[in-house]
Coordinates of C-alpha atoms in Angstrom, one line a residue:
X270 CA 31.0 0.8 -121.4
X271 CA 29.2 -2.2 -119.8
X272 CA 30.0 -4.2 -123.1
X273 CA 33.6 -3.4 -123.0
X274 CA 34.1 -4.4 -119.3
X275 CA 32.2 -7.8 -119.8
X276 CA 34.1 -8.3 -123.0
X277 CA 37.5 -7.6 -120.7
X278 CA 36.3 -10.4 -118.2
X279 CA 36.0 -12.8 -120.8
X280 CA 39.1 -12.5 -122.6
X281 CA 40.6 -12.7 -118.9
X282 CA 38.5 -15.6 -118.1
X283 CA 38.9 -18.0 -120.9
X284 CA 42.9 -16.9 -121.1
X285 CA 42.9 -18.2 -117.6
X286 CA 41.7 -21.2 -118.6
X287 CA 44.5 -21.4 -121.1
X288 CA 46.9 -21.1 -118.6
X289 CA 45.1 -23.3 -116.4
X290 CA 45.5 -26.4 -118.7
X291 CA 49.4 -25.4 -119.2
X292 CA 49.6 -25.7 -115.2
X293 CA 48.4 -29.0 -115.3
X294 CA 50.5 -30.0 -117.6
X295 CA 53.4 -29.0 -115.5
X296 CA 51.8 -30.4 -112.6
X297 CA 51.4 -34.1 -114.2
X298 CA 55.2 -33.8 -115.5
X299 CA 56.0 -33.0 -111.7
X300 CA 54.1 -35.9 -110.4
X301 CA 55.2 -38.7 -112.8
X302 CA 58.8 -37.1 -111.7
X303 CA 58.5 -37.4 -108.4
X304 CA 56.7 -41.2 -109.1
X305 CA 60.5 -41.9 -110.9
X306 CA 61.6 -41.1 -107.5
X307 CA 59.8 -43.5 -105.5
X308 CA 60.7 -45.9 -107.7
X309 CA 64.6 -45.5 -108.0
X310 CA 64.5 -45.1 -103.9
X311 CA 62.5 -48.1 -103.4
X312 CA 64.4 -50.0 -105.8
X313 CA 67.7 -48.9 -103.4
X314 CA 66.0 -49.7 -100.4
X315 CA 64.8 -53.2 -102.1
X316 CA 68.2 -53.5 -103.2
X317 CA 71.2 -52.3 -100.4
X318 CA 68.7 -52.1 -97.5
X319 CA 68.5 -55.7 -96.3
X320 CA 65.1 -54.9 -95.0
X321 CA 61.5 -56.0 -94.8
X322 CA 59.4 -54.9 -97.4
X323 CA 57.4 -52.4 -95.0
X324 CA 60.4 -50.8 -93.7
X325 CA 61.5 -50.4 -97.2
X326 CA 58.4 -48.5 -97.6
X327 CA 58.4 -46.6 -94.5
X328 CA 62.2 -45.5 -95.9
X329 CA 61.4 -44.2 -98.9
X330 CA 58.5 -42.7 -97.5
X331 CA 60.9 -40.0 -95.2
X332 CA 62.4 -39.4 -99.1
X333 CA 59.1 -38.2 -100.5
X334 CA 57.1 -35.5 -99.8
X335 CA 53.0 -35.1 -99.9
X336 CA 50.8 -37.5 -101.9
X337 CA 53.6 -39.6 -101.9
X338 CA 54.6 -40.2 -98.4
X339 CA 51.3 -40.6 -97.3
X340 CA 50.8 -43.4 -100.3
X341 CA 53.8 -45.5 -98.9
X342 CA 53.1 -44.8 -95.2
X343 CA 49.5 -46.1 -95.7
X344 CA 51.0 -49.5 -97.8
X345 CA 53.5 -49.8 -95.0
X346 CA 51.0 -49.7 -92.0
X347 CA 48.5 -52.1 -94.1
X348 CA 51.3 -54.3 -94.9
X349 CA 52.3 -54.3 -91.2
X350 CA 48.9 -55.0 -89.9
X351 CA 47.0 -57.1 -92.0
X352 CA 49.0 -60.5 -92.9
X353 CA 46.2 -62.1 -95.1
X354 CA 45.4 -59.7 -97.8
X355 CA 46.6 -59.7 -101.0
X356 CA 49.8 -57.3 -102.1
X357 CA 48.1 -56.5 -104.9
X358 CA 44.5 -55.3 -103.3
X359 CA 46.4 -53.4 -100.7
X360 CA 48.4 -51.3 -103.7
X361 CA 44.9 -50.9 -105.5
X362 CA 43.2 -49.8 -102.6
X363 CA 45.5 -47.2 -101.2
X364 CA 46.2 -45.8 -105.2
X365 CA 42.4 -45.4 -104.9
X366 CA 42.3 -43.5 -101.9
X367 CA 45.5 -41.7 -101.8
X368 CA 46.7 -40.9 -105.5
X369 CA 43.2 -40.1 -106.9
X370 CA 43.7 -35.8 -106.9
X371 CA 47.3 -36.4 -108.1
X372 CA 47.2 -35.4 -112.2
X373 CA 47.8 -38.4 -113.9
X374 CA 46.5 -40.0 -116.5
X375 CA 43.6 -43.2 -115.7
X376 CA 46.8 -45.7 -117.3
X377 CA 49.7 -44.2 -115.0
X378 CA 47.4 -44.8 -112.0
X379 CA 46.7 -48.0 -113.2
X380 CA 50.5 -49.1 -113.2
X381 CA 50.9 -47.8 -109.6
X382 CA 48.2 -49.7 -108.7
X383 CA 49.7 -52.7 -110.4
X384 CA 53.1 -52.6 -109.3
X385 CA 52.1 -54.7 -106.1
X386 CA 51.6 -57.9 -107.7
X387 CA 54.7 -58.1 -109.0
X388 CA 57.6 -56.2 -106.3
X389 CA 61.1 -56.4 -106.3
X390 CA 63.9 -55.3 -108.1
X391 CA 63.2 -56.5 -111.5
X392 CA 59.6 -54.8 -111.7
X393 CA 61.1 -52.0 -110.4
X394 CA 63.6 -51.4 -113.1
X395 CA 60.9 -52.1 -115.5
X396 CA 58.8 -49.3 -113.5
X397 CA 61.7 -47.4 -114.1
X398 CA 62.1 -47.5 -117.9
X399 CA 58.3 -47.6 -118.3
X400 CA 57.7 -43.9 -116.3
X401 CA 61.0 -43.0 -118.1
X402 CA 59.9 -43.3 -121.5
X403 CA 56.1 -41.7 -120.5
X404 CA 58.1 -38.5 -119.0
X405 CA 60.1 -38.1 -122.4
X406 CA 57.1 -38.5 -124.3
X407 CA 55.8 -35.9 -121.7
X408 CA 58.6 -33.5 -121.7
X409 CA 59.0 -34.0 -125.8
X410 CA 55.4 -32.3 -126.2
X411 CA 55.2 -30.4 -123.4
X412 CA 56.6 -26.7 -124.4
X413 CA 54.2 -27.1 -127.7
X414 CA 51.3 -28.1 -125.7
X415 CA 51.3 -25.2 -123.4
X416 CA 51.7 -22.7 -126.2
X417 CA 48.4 -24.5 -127.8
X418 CA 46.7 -24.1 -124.4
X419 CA 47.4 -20.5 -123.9
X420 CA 46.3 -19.3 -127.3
X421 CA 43.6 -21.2 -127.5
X422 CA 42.6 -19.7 -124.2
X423 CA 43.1 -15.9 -125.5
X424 CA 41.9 -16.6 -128.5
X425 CA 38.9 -18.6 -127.3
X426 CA 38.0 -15.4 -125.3
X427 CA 38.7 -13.3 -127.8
X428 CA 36.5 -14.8 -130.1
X429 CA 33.8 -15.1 -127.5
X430 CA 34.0 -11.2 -126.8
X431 CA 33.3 -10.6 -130.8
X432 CA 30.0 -13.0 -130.4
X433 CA 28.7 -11.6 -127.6
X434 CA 29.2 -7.7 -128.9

């Protein structure tokens, strides 16, 4: 009976793994979504808003929600406050401390980081076709990944529960 139970918990354990993969999937096609959205507000704000670049942040900022927000807010403040440091180093060193639990991959980060060398409205549309095409490519194998994760999972534990019997 012991056997069977422990088997059980397996099976359960490494299908939950399966389905924890798939969830991050989802999650990373939510956040390089929600990125697009950042982008296509700033590049408004850049755009029709006739304003500095911090209060262009600070706008699209109140448009986002978690990770996000705090990201722009934190370039906005260090924009506002500190006059002699690079664009650039202030971009990389807020990705690095804000944007670091998001799940994305080591290059999307990169680009995020690297979009403050460059700002304004041509970047930006770049930006825009670059996360485009990377959430097609995204959304084109995601329903086949996550059926690979789950089985994999269940099978995985299945498997492991005819080893260890």
């Amino acid at each position: 009976m012991l056997k069977l139970v422990g088997a059980v918990l397996i099976i359960f354990a490494s299908a939950g793994l399966g389905y924890l993969k798939s969830r991050e999937l989802m999650l990373h096609e939510k956040n390089l979504e929600e990125f697009l959205q950042v982008i296509l507000c700033l590049k408004g704000e850049i755009r029709c808003g006739n304003s500095s670049l911090s209060d262009a942040l600070r706008d699209t900022a109140c448009r986002c929600r978690g990770r996000y927000e705090e990201f722009l807010e934190r370039v906005a403040a260090c924009i506002e406050a500190n006059t002699e440091e690079k664009l650039s180093i202030i971009f990389q060193n807020c990705t690095e401390n804000y944007l670091t639990d998001l799940k994305l991959d080591e290059d999307e980060r990169r680009k995020i980081s690297l979009l403050g060398e460059k700002l304004g409205y041509r970047q930006l549309e770049l930006y825009e076709t670059d996360f485009l095409y990377l959430l097609q490519n995204l959304r084109k194998d995601k329903e086949e990944k996550k059926k690979i994760y789950r089985s994999l999972g269940a099978m995985g534990g299945i498997l492991l529960a005819i080893l260890f019997w």
